């Protein structure tokens, strides 16, 4: 009986499902929902702009915004030229990627990284509109808005530990609006010397990434992470006012042609915080425009004063007042080691009215990151007087020469008569590498006095941009400056390894020389200023850039 009841139950269950599906099908087909209403049909002329944009999201910019011009001719030009542009762009990608592959491949124990396939596909980008600005300056500014939904075939093969894996980039979509500036306009073909490119907003980038046949971007959370990472990295590098500069004509005078002069008077600071355990700070101010560290100006050092007064004036050459910022860094001078930062301030030149004097009381902060909570800490104030003076065409050549000569000023008060101030700026090194570790810093030795830059961890191309000064009783015409790049192991692993090999390591921070150079100072005494790259001795390919200034009393 138990078996029969089970069989009958299964048969009844099957019949019930079948009958239910048939009845449900007929009810779905032959019944009408009662809550469905016919759509309201209205002519387009009665719809507002917001509704139209919702119905037609792909309206090009030249339709929505009268400032954008229709550029069908440009799309046809790019479409016809695309097969050749594709090859040219891919060649640039290979050339730009090779140094990074050579540098980072061995560090990550990769045997080889190579492009098996590299093409951007057959679909060119489409320009949906272009805006052109008239600035009344010797430049041309365009803002093209473009979309690229291509079918590229980019396959990268990676070999490591005897195994090979391929990564394929597919289904790329890029939507962006860029600003392209051709400047300055010159009288030599192609009539502009530089292309300056920046993004006006964070771009939309979408793509697929296949590894071992599967799409990595389909993994939950990876897509959003990669999207945010790309947008932030691209924004950090190219979002306006940051730019990508491409030199077209190798014309140094045109490339750095100035448009104005900024007069800066560093008046005083108040309420500085001391860094020394004993005594007060010895503050001085270093100022420059944006990234132009090579032409930085420096005030004298005021000994033992947290409310120093300088009242020193400087002239800085302005190349683009719409994007350049005046940076002022207050340091505590140290006889040994690097100078400590007391605070900094930034002034945007676009806020200054030309030809008008402006007195600014600037609040000192730790850095330029507005979200850093440490910037809320009181670090004192810095008072400066500013005046931006645009100048005419005939003044430009004279100003350029004044900038080169004015980069070397007179020695500060108190310098011995017949002597002067020797300024040494260690900018950067290239292609330095140690046998066991590469944490480079530079030692600068003159007349037995040694000064050091900061350490930079795991970097073959370190940038220091650190400044050192010597007050001398007489011109150093017979002296040689010894500059040596060293690497210091900052951890404990190398010490243990050395002990295991039977080496005696007294200092846990084992030093390793990366190369040196001896510079004859008679040249800088005669020329007042030298800024050169020197080949490092006892280094295979290493170089170091050193700037020297001699300021006589």
Coordinates of C-alpha atoms in Angstrom, one line a residue:
X1 CA 0.0 0.0 0.0
X2 CA 2.9 2.4 0.8
X3 CA 4.4 1.8 -2.6
X4 CA 1.1 2.3 -4.5
X5 CA 0.3 5.5 -2.6
X6 CA 3.8 6.9 -3.5
X7 CA 3.4 6.1 -7.2
X8 CA -0.1 7.6 -7.3
X9 CA 1.1 10.7 -5.5
X10 CA 3.9 11.2 -8.1
X11 CA 1.5 10.7 -11.0
X12 CA -1.0 13.2 -9.5
X13 CA 1.8 15.7 -8.9
X14 CA 2.9 15.5 -12.6
X15 CA -0.7 15.8 -13.9
X16 CA -1.2 18.9 -11.6
X17 CA 1.8 20.7 -12.9
X18 CA 0.8 20.0 -16.6
X19 CA -2.7 21.2 -16.1
X20 CA -1.5 24.3 -14.2
X21 CA 0.9 25.3 -17.0
X22 CA -1.8 25.0 -19.6
X23 CA -4.4 27.0 -17.7
X24 CA -1.8 29.7 -16.9
X25 CA -0.8 29.9 -20.5
X26 CA -4.4 30.5 -21.7
X27 CA -5.0 33.0 -18.9
X28 CA -1.9 35.0 -19.9
X29 CA -2.8 35.0 -23.6
X30 CA -6.5 35.7 -23.5
X31 CA -6.8 38.1 -20.5
X32 CA -6.1 41.9 -20.6
X33 CA -4.6 43.9 -17.7
X34 CA -7.0 46.5 -16.4
X35 CA -4.3 49.0 -15.3
X36 CA -2.7 49.6 -18.7
X37 CA -3.4 53.0 -20.3
X38 CA -2.8 54.1 -23.8
X39 CA 0.3 56.4 -24.0
X40 CA -0.2 60.1 -24.4
X41 CA 1.1 61.2 -27.8
X42 CA 2.4 64.8 -27.9
X43 CA 4.3 66.7 -30.6
X44 CA 8.0 67.4 -29.9
X45 CA 7.4 71.1 -30.0
X46 CA 5.4 70.9 -26.8
X47 CA 8.1 69.1 -24.8
X48 CA 10.6 71.0 -22.7
X49 CA 14.4 70.7 -23.0
X50 CA 14.8 68.4 -20.0
X51 CA 12.3 65.9 -21.4
X52 CA 13.9 66.0 -24.9
X53 CA 17.3 65.3 -23.4
X54 CA 15.8 62.3 -21.6
X55 CA 14.2 60.9 -24.7
X56 CA 17.3 61.6 -26.9
X57 CA 20.4 61.3 -24.7
X58 CA 22.8 61.1 -27.7
X59 CA 22.1 64.5 -29.1
X60 CA 25.5 65.9 -30.2
X61 CA 26.9 69.0 -28.5
X62 CA 26.5 71.2 -31.6
X63 CA 22.7 70.7 -31.3
X64 CA 22.4 71.2 -27.6
X65 CA 24.9 74.1 -27.3
X66 CA 25.3 76.8 -29.9
X67 CA 29.0 77.4 -28.8
X68 CA 29.9 74.0 -30.2
X69 CA 30.6 73.8 -34.0
X70 CA 29.6 70.8 -36.1
X71 CA 32.7 69.0 -37.3
X72 CA 31.5 66.5 -39.9
X73 CA 34.5 67.4 -42.1
X74 CA 36.9 66.4 -39.2
X75 CA 35.2 63.1 -38.7
X76 CA 35.5 62.3 -42.4
X77 CA 39.2 63.4 -42.3
X78 CA 39.9 61.1 -39.3
X79 CA 37.9 58.2 -40.9
X80 CA 40.0 58.3 -44.1
X81 CA 43.2 58.7 -42.2
X82 CA 42.5 56.2 -39.4
X83 CA 44.4 53.2 -40.8
X84 CA 47.5 55.2 -40.8
X85 CA 46.8 56.9 -37.5
X86 CA 46.2 53.5 -35.9
X87 CA 49.7 52.3 -36.9
X88 CA 51.3 55.5 -35.8
X89 CA 49.6 55.5 -32.4
X90 CA 50.4 51.9 -31.8
X91 CA 54.0 52.6 -32.6
X92 CA 54.1 55.4 -30.0
X93 CA 52.5 53.0 -27.5
X94 CA 55.2 50.4 -28.0
X95 CA 58.0 53.0 -27.7
X96 CA 56.5 54.6 -24.6
X97 CA 55.8 51.2 -22.9
X98 CA 59.3 49.7 -23.5
X99 CA 61.2 51.7 -20.8
X100 CA 58.6 50.8 -18.2
X101 CA 58.7 47.1 -19.2
X102 CA 62.5 47.1 -19.0
X103 CA 62.4 48.8 -15.6
X104 CA 59.6 47.0 -13.8
X105 CA 59.8 43.6 -15.5
X106 CA 62.9 42.4 -13.6
X107 CA 61.6 43.9 -10.3
X108 CA 58.5 41.7 -10.5
X109 CA 60.5 38.6 -11.6
X110 CA 58.9 38.7 -15.1
X111 CA 60.9 37.0 -17.8
X112 CA 59.3 38.9 -20.7
X113 CA 56.3 41.2 -21.5
X114 CA 55.5 41.8 -25.1
X115 CA 52.6 42.8 -27.3
X116 CA 51.3 39.8 -29.4
X117 CA 48.6 42.0 -31.0
X118 CA 48.3 45.7 -31.0
X119 CA 45.7 47.5 -33.0
X120 CA 43.0 50.1 -32.1
X121 CA 40.6 48.4 -34.6
X122 CA 38.8 49.7 -37.6
X123 CA 36.4 52.1 -35.9
X124 CA 37.8 55.6 -35.5
X125 CA 36.8 58.1 -32.8
X126 CA 33.9 60.4 -33.5
X127 CA 34.0 64.1 -32.7
X128 CA 30.5 65.3 -31.6
X129 CA 31.4 69.0 -31.5
X130 CA 34.2 71.5 -31.1
X131 CA 34.3 74.8 -29.2
X132 CA 36.9 77.5 -30.3
X133 CA 38.0 80.4 -28.0
X134 CA 39.3 83.8 -29.0
X135 CA 41.7 85.0 -26.3
X136 CA 43.3 87.9 -28.1
X137 CA 46.7 86.2 -27.3
X138 CA 49.2 84.4 -29.5
X139 CA 47.5 81.1 -29.1
X140 CA 44.6 79.0 -30.3
X141 CA 42.4 77.2 -27.9
X142 CA 40.0 74.4 -29.0
X143 CA 37.7 72.1 -26.9
X144 CA 36.8 69.0 -28.9
X145 CA 34.3 66.6 -27.5
X146 CA 34.8 63.0 -28.8
X147 CA 33.6 59.5 -28.4
X148 CA 35.5 56.3 -29.1
X149 CA 33.7 53.0 -29.1
X150 CA 36.2 50.9 -30.8
X151 CA 37.0 47.2 -31.5
X152 CA 40.7 47.1 -30.6
X153 CA 42.7 43.9 -30.4
X154 CA 45.4 44.4 -27.8
X155 CA 47.0 41.2 -26.5
X156 CA 49.9 41.3 -24.0
X157 CA 51.8 38.1 -23.3
X158 CA 53.5 37.8 -19.9
X159 CA 56.1 35.1 -19.1
X160 CA 57.1 34.3 -15.5
X161 CA 58.5 31.2 -13.8
X162 CA 58.3 29.3 -17.1
X163 CA 54.6 30.0 -17.5
X164 CA 52.9 32.2 -20.1
X165 CA 49.6 34.1 -19.7
X166 CA 47.9 36.5 -22.1
X167 CA 45.8 39.5 -21.2
X168 CA 43.5 40.9 -23.9
X169 CA 41.9 44.4 -23.9
X170 CA 38.5 44.5 -25.8
X171 CA 35.4 46.6 -26.2
X172 CA 36.9 50.0 -25.4
X173 CA 34.7 53.0 -24.9
X174 CA 36.1 56.5 -24.1
X175 CA 33.9 59.6 -23.8
X176 CA 35.8 62.8 -23.0
X177 CA 36.1 66.6 -23.6
X178 CA 39.6 67.9 -24.0
X179 CA 41.1 71.4 -24.2
X180 CA 43.8 71.7 -26.9
X181 CA 46.0 74.8 -26.9
X182 CA 48.4 75.6 -29.7
X183 CA 50.9 78.1 -28.3
X184 CA 52.8 80.3 -28.8
X185 CA 52.0 81.1 -32.4
X186 CA 55.3 81.7 -34.2
X187 CA 56.5 82.6 -37.7
X188 CA 58.0 79.1 -38.4
X189 CA 55.9 76.3 -39.9
X190 CA 53.6 74.8 -38.6
X191 CA 53.2 78.2 -36.9
X192 CA 53.0 77.0 -33.3
X193 CA 55.7 75.5 -31.1
X194 CA 53.8 73.5 -28.6
X195 CA 50.5 71.5 -28.1
X196 CA 49.1 71.7 -24.6
X197 CA 46.3 69.2 -23.8
X198 CA 44.2 68.8 -20.7
X199 CA 40.8 67.3 -19.9
X200 CA 37.9 69.5 -18.8
X201 CA 36.2 66.7 -16.9
X202 CA 36.9 63.2 -15.7
X203 CA 36.6 60.9 -18.8
X204 CA 34.2 57.9 -19.0
X205 CA 36.3 54.9 -19.8
X206 CA 34.9 51.4 -20.2
X207 CA 36.6 48.2 -21.4
X208 CA 36.8 44.5 -21.1
X209 CA 39.9 42.6 -19.8
X210 CA 40.2 39.0 -20.7
X211 CA 42.6 36.7 -18.8
X212 CA 42.7 32.9 -19.6
X213 CA 39.5 33.3 -21.6
X214 CA 37.5 34.9 -18.8
X215 CA 36.6 38.6 -18.5
X216 CA 38.2 40.0 -15.3
X217 CA 35.8 43.0 -15.4
X218 CA 32.9 40.6 -14.8
X219 CA 34.1 39.9 -11.2
X220 CA 31.9 41.7 -8.7
X221 CA 33.5 44.8 -7.4
X222 CA 36.4 44.8 -9.9
X223 CA 34.6 46.9 -12.6
X224 CA 33.8 49.8 -10.2
X225 CA 37.3 49.6 -8.6
X226 CA 39.1 49.9 -12.0
X227 CA 36.7 52.6 -13.2
X228 CA 37.4 54.8 -10.2
X229 CA 41.2 54.1 -10.3
X230 CA 41.4 55.1 -14.0
X231 CA 39.4 58.2 -13.5
X232 CA 41.4 59.4 -10.5
X233 CA 44.8 58.6 -12.1
X234 CA 43.9 60.4 -15.4
X235 CA 42.4 63.3 -13.5
X236 CA 45.6 63.6 -11.4
X237 CA 47.7 63.8 -14.5
X238 CA 45.6 65.7 -17.1
X239 CA 42.5 67.2 -15.5
X240 CA 42.6 71.0 -16.1
X241 CA 44.7 73.0 -15.1
X242 CA 47.2 70.1 -15.3
X243 CA 48.4 69.6 -18.8
X244 CA 50.2 67.3 -21.2
X245 CA 52.7 69.3 -23.2
X246 CA 54.0 68.2 -26.6
X247 CA 56.8 70.1 -28.2
X248 CA 56.3 70.5 -32.0
X249 CA 59.1 73.0 -32.9
X250 CA 62.4 72.8 -31.1
X251 CA 62.5 76.5 -30.4
X252 CA 63.6 77.2 -26.9
X253 CA 62.8 80.9 -27.1
X254 CA 59.3 80.2 -28.4
X255 CA 58.6 77.4 -25.9
X256 CA 59.2 79.6 -22.9
X257 CA 58.0 82.9 -24.3
X258 CA 56.8 85.0 -21.3
X259 CA 53.7 87.1 -21.1
X260 CA 54.2 89.1 -17.9
X261 CA 56.3 89.8 -14.8
X262 CA 55.3 89.1 -11.2
X263 CA 56.8 91.4 -8.6
X264 CA 56.9 89.7 -5.2
X265 CA 57.9 91.3 -1.9
X266 CA 58.2 88.9 1.0
X267 CA 57.5 91.2 4.0
X268 CA 57.2 89.1 7.2
X269 CA 55.9 86.0 8.9
X270 CA 54.2 85.8 12.2
X271 CA 53.5 83.0 14.7
X272 CA 55.8 80.4 13.2
X273 CA 56.2 77.2 15.1
X274 CA 59.7 76.2 16.2
X275 CA 61.2 72.9 15.1
X276 CA 64.3 72.8 17.2
X277 CA 64.3 71.4 20.6
X278 CA 66.8 74.0 21.8
X279 CA 66.4 77.6 20.7
X280 CA 64.2 79.0 18.0
X281 CA 63.9 78.4 14.3
X282 CA 66.0 80.0 11.6
X283 CA 63.4 80.7 8.9
X284 CA 63.8 81.6 5.2
X285 CA 61.4 81.6 2.3
X286 CA 61.7 79.9 -1.1
X287 CA 59.3 81.0 -3.8
X288 CA 58.7 79.9 -7.4
X289 CA 55.9 79.7 -10.0
X290 CA 54.4 76.2 -10.3
X291 CA 56.9 73.6 -11.4
X292 CA 59.6 76.1 -12.3
X293 CA 61.9 75.0 -9.4
X294 CA 65.0 75.8 -11.4
X295 CA 64.2 79.6 -11.2
X296 CA 63.2 79.6 -7.5
X297 CA 64.1 82.7 -5.4
X298 CA 65.2 82.5 -1.8
X299 CA 65.2 85.1 0.9
X300 CA 68.0 85.4 3.5
X301 CA 67.9 83.4 6.7
X302 CA 66.8 85.1 9.9
X303 CA 68.5 83.5 12.8
X304 CA 66.4 82.6 15.9
X305 CA 63.2 84.4 15.2
X306 CA 59.6 83.1 15.0
X307 CA 58.3 86.5 13.7
X308 CA 60.9 87.3 11.1
X309 CA 60.9 90.3 8.7
X310 CA 62.6 90.1 5.3
X311 CA 61.3 92.9 3.2
X312 CA 63.0 91.4 0.1
X313 CA 61.7 91.8 -3.4
X314 CA 61.9 89.4 -6.3
X315 CA 60.9 89.2 -10.0
X316 CA 59.4 86.1 -11.5
X317 CA 58.6 85.4 -15.1
X318 CA 55.0 84.5 -15.9
X319 CA 54.1 82.3 -18.9
X320 CA 50.5 81.5 -18.2
X321 CA 48.7 83.6 -15.6
X322 CA 45.5 81.5 -16.0
X323 CA 47.1 78.3 -14.7
X324 CA 50.2 79.3 -12.8
X325 CA 50.4 79.5 -9.0
X326 CA 52.9 81.3 -6.8
X327 CA 54.2 78.8 -4.2
X328 CA 55.9 80.1 -1.1
X329 CA 57.6 77.6 1.2
X330 CA 58.9 78.6 4.6
X331 CA 61.9 76.5 5.9
X332 CA 63.9 76.2 9.1
X333 CA 67.6 76.4 8.1
X334 CA 69.6 73.5 9.5
X335 CA 73.4 73.4 9.5
X336 CA 73.4 69.6 9.4
X337 CA 70.8 67.6 7.4
X338 CA 67.8 68.7 5.4
X339 CA 66.0 71.9 6.2
X340 CA 62.6 71.4 7.9
X341 CA 59.4 72.7 6.5
X342 CA 57.5 75.3 8.6
X343 CA 54.6 75.7 6.2
X344 CA 53.6 76.8 2.8
X345 CA 51.1 79.0 0.9
X346 CA 49.8 79.2 -2.6
X347 CA 48.5 82.2 -4.6
X348 CA 46.6 81.7 -7.8
X349 CA 47.8 84.3 -10.4
X350 CA 44.4 84.4 -12.1
X351 CA 43.0 86.1 -8.9
X352 CA 45.4 89.1 -9.3
X353 CA 44.3 92.2 -11.2
X354 CA 47.0 93.3 -13.7
X355 CA 49.0 96.5 -12.7
X356 CA 47.3 96.6 -9.2
X357 CA 49.3 96.2 -6.0
X358 CA 48.0 93.6 -3.6
X359 CA 48.9 92.8 0.0
X360 CA 48.1 89.2 1.0
X361 CA 48.3 87.8 4.5
X362 CA 48.5 84.1 3.8
X363 CA 47.8 81.3 6.3
X364 CA 50.5 78.7 6.2
X365 CA 49.5 75.0 5.7
X366 CA 51.4 71.8 5.6
X367 CA 50.6 70.9 1.9
X368 CA 48.3 71.6 -1.0
X369 CA 45.9 68.8 -0.2
X370 CA 42.7 70.6 1.0
X371 CA 41.4 67.3 2.5
X372 CA 44.4 66.8 4.7
X373 CA 43.3 67.3 8.4
X374 CA 46.8 68.4 9.4
X375 CA 46.3 71.6 7.4
X376 CA 43.9 72.8 10.1
X377 CA 46.9 73.1 12.5
X378 CA 48.1 76.6 13.2
X379 CA 51.4 77.3 11.5
X380 CA 51.4 81.0 11.4
X381 CA 51.0 83.6 8.6
X382 CA 53.1 85.0 5.8
X383 CA 52.6 88.6 4.4
X384 CA 53.6 89.3 0.8
X385 CA 53.0 92.2 -1.6
X386 CA 52.2 91.2 -5.2
X387 CA 52.0 93.0 -8.5
X388 CA 51.4 91.3 -11.9
X389 CA 52.5 93.3 -14.9
X390 CA 51.7 92.1 -18.4
X391 CA 54.1 93.5 -20.9
X392 CA 54.2 94.4 -24.5
X393 CA 55.9 92.5 -27.4
X394 CA 59.0 94.6 -27.4
X395 CA 59.6 93.9 -23.7
X396 CA 59.7 90.1 -24.0
X397 CA 63.3 89.6 -25.2
X398 CA 64.6 92.0 -22.5
X399 CA 62.6 90.2 -19.8
X400 CA 63.9 86.8 -20.9
X401 CA 67.5 88.0 -20.6
X402 CA 66.7 89.6 -17.2
X403 CA 65.4 86.3 -16.0
X404 CA 68.5 84.5 -16.9
X405 CA 70.8 87.1 -15.3
X406 CA 68.5 87.8 -12.4
X407 CA 68.5 84.1 -11.4
X408 CA 71.8 84.8 -9.6
X409 CA 71.4 87.6 -7.1
X410 CA 73.7 89.2 -4.6
X411 CA 74.9 87.5 -1.5
X412 CA 72.9 88.2 1.7
X413 CA 73.9 90.8 4.2
X414 CA 76.8 89.7 6.5
X415 CA 78.7 87.9 3.8
X416 CA 82.5 88.5 4.2
X417 CA 83.9 91.2 1.9
X418 CA 85.6 89.6 -1.1
X419 CA 83.7 86.4 -0.6
X420 CA 80.2 85.3 -1.5
X421 CA 77.5 82.7 -1.2
X422 CA 77.8 79.4 -3.0
X423 CA 74.4 77.8 -3.7
X424 CA 74.2 74.1 -4.7
X425 CA 70.9 72.6 -5.8
X426 CA 70.8 68.8 -6.2
X427 CA 67.9 68.3 -8.6
X428 CA 67.7 64.7 -9.7
X429 CA 69.6 61.6 -10.7
X430 CA 69.0 59.1 -13.5
X431 CA 69.6 55.4 -13.9
X432 CA 71.4 54.8 -10.6
X433 CA 71.2 51.3 -9.2
X434 CA 72.9 49.4 -6.4
X435 CA 73.8 45.7 -6.2
X436 CA 71.7 45.0 -3.1
X437 CA 69.3 48.0 -2.7
X438 CA 68.5 51.3 -4.4
X439 CA 67.4 53.9 -1.8
X440 CA 69.4 56.8 -3.1
X441 CA 70.4 60.0 -1.4
X442 CA 73.2 62.5 -2.3
X443 CA 76.2 63.6 -0.2
X444 CA 77.6 67.1 -1.0
X445 CA 81.0 67.9 0.4
X446 CA 82.9 71.1 0.2
X447 CA 86.0 72.0 2.3
X448 CA 85.3 69.2 4.7
X449 CA 81.7 70.2 5.4
X450 CA 79.1 67.6 4.3
X451 CA 75.4 68.0 3.6
X452 CA 72.9 65.4 2.6
X453 CA 69.6 65.2 0.7
X454 CA 66.7 63.1 1.9
X455 CA 66.4 59.4 1.2
X456 CA 64.1 58.1 -1.6
X457 CA 63.0 54.5 -1.3
X458 CA 63.4 52.1 -4.2
X459 CA 63.9 54.6 -7.0
X460 CA 66.4 54.5 -9.8
X461 CA 65.5 58.0 -11.0
X462 CA 65.2 60.0 -7.7
X463 CA 64.2 63.7 -7.6
X464 CA 65.3 65.8 -4.7
X465 CA 65.3 69.5 -5.7
X466 CA 67.2 70.3 -2.4
X467 CA 69.2 73.4 -1.9
X468 CA 72.4 73.9 0.2
X469 CA 74.4 77.0 0.9
X470 CA 78.0 77.8 1.8
X471 CA 79.1 81.3 2.9
X472 CA 82.8 81.6 1.8
X473 CA 85.5 84.1 2.6
X474 CA 86.9 84.0 -0.9
X475 CA 85.8 82.8 -4.4
X476 CA 86.3 79.0 -4.6
X477 CA 88.3 79.1 -7.8
X478 CA 90.6 76.3 -6.8
X479 CA 88.0 74.2 -4.9
X480 CA 86.2 71.1 -6.1
X481 CA 82.7 70.1 -5.0
X482 CA 82.3 66.4 -4.3
X483 CA 78.9 65.0 -5.0
X484 CA 78.2 61.4 -4.3
X485 CA 75.1 59.3 -4.7
X486 CA 74.7 56.7 -2.0
X487 CA 72.1 54.0 -1.2
X488 CA 71.2 53.2 2.4
X489 CA 69.4 50.0 3.3
X490 CA 66.5 51.2 5.4
X491 CA 65.4 47.7 6.6
X492 CA 66.7 44.7 8.5
X493 CA 66.7 42.1 5.7
X494 CA 69.9 43.1 4.1
X495 CA 71.8 43.0 7.4
X496 CA 70.7 39.5 8.1
X497 CA 71.7 38.4 4.6
X498 CA 75.1 40.0 5.0
X499 CA 75.6 38.2 8.3
X500 CA 74.6 34.9 6.7
X501 CA 77.3 35.4 4.0
X502 CA 80.0 36.0 6.7
X503 CA 80.1 39.8 6.2
X504 CA 80.6 42.1 9.2
X505 CA 77.9 44.8 9.2
X506 CA 78.2 47.2 12.2
X507 CA 75.6 49.7 10.9
X508 CA 72.2 48.2 10.3
X509 CA 71.7 50.8 7.5
X510 CA 74.4 49.4 5.2
X511 CA 75.7 52.0 2.8
X512 CA 76.4 51.4 -0.8
X513 CA 78.0 53.9 -3.3
X514 CA 76.1 54.4 -6.6
X515 CA 78.6 56.9 -8.2
X516 CA 80.2 60.2 -7.7
X517 CA 81.5 63.3 -9.5
X518 CA 83.9 66.1 -8.6
X519 CA 83.0 69.5 -10.0
X520 CA 85.5 72.3 -10.5
X521 CA 84.0 75.5 -9.0
X522 CA 86.1 77.9 -11.1
X523 CA 83.6 77.7 -13.9
X524 CA 80.7 78.8 -11.7
X525 CA 82.7 81.7 -10.3
X526 CA 83.3 82.9 -13.8
X527 CA 79.8 82.2 -15.2
X528 CA 77.8 82.9 -12.0
X529 CA 75.4 80.1 -12.7
X530 CA 75.7 76.5 -14.1
X531 CA 72.9 73.9 -14.4
X532 CA 74.2 70.7 -16.0
X533 CA 73.9 66.9 -15.9
X534 CA 77.1 65.1 -14.9
X535 CA 78.1 61.5 -15.7
X536 CA 78.6 59.6 -12.4
X537 CA 82.0 57.9 -12.0
X538 CA 81.8 54.3 -10.9
X539 CA 78.3 54.0 -12.3
X540 CA 77.3 52.3 -15.5
X541 CA 74.8 54.8 -16.9
X542 CA 74.1 57.0 -13.9
X543 CA 73.8 60.8 -14.2
X544 CA 73.1 63.6 -11.7
X545 CA 71.8 67.1 -12.4
X546 CA 73.4 69.8 -10.2
X547 CA 72.7 73.5 -10.3
X548 CA 75.5 75.9 -9.0
X549 CA 75.2 79.6 -8.3
X550 CA 77.9 82.0 -7.1
X551 CA 76.7 85.2 -5.5
X552 CA 79.5 87.6 -4.8
X553 CA 79.3 90.0 -1.9

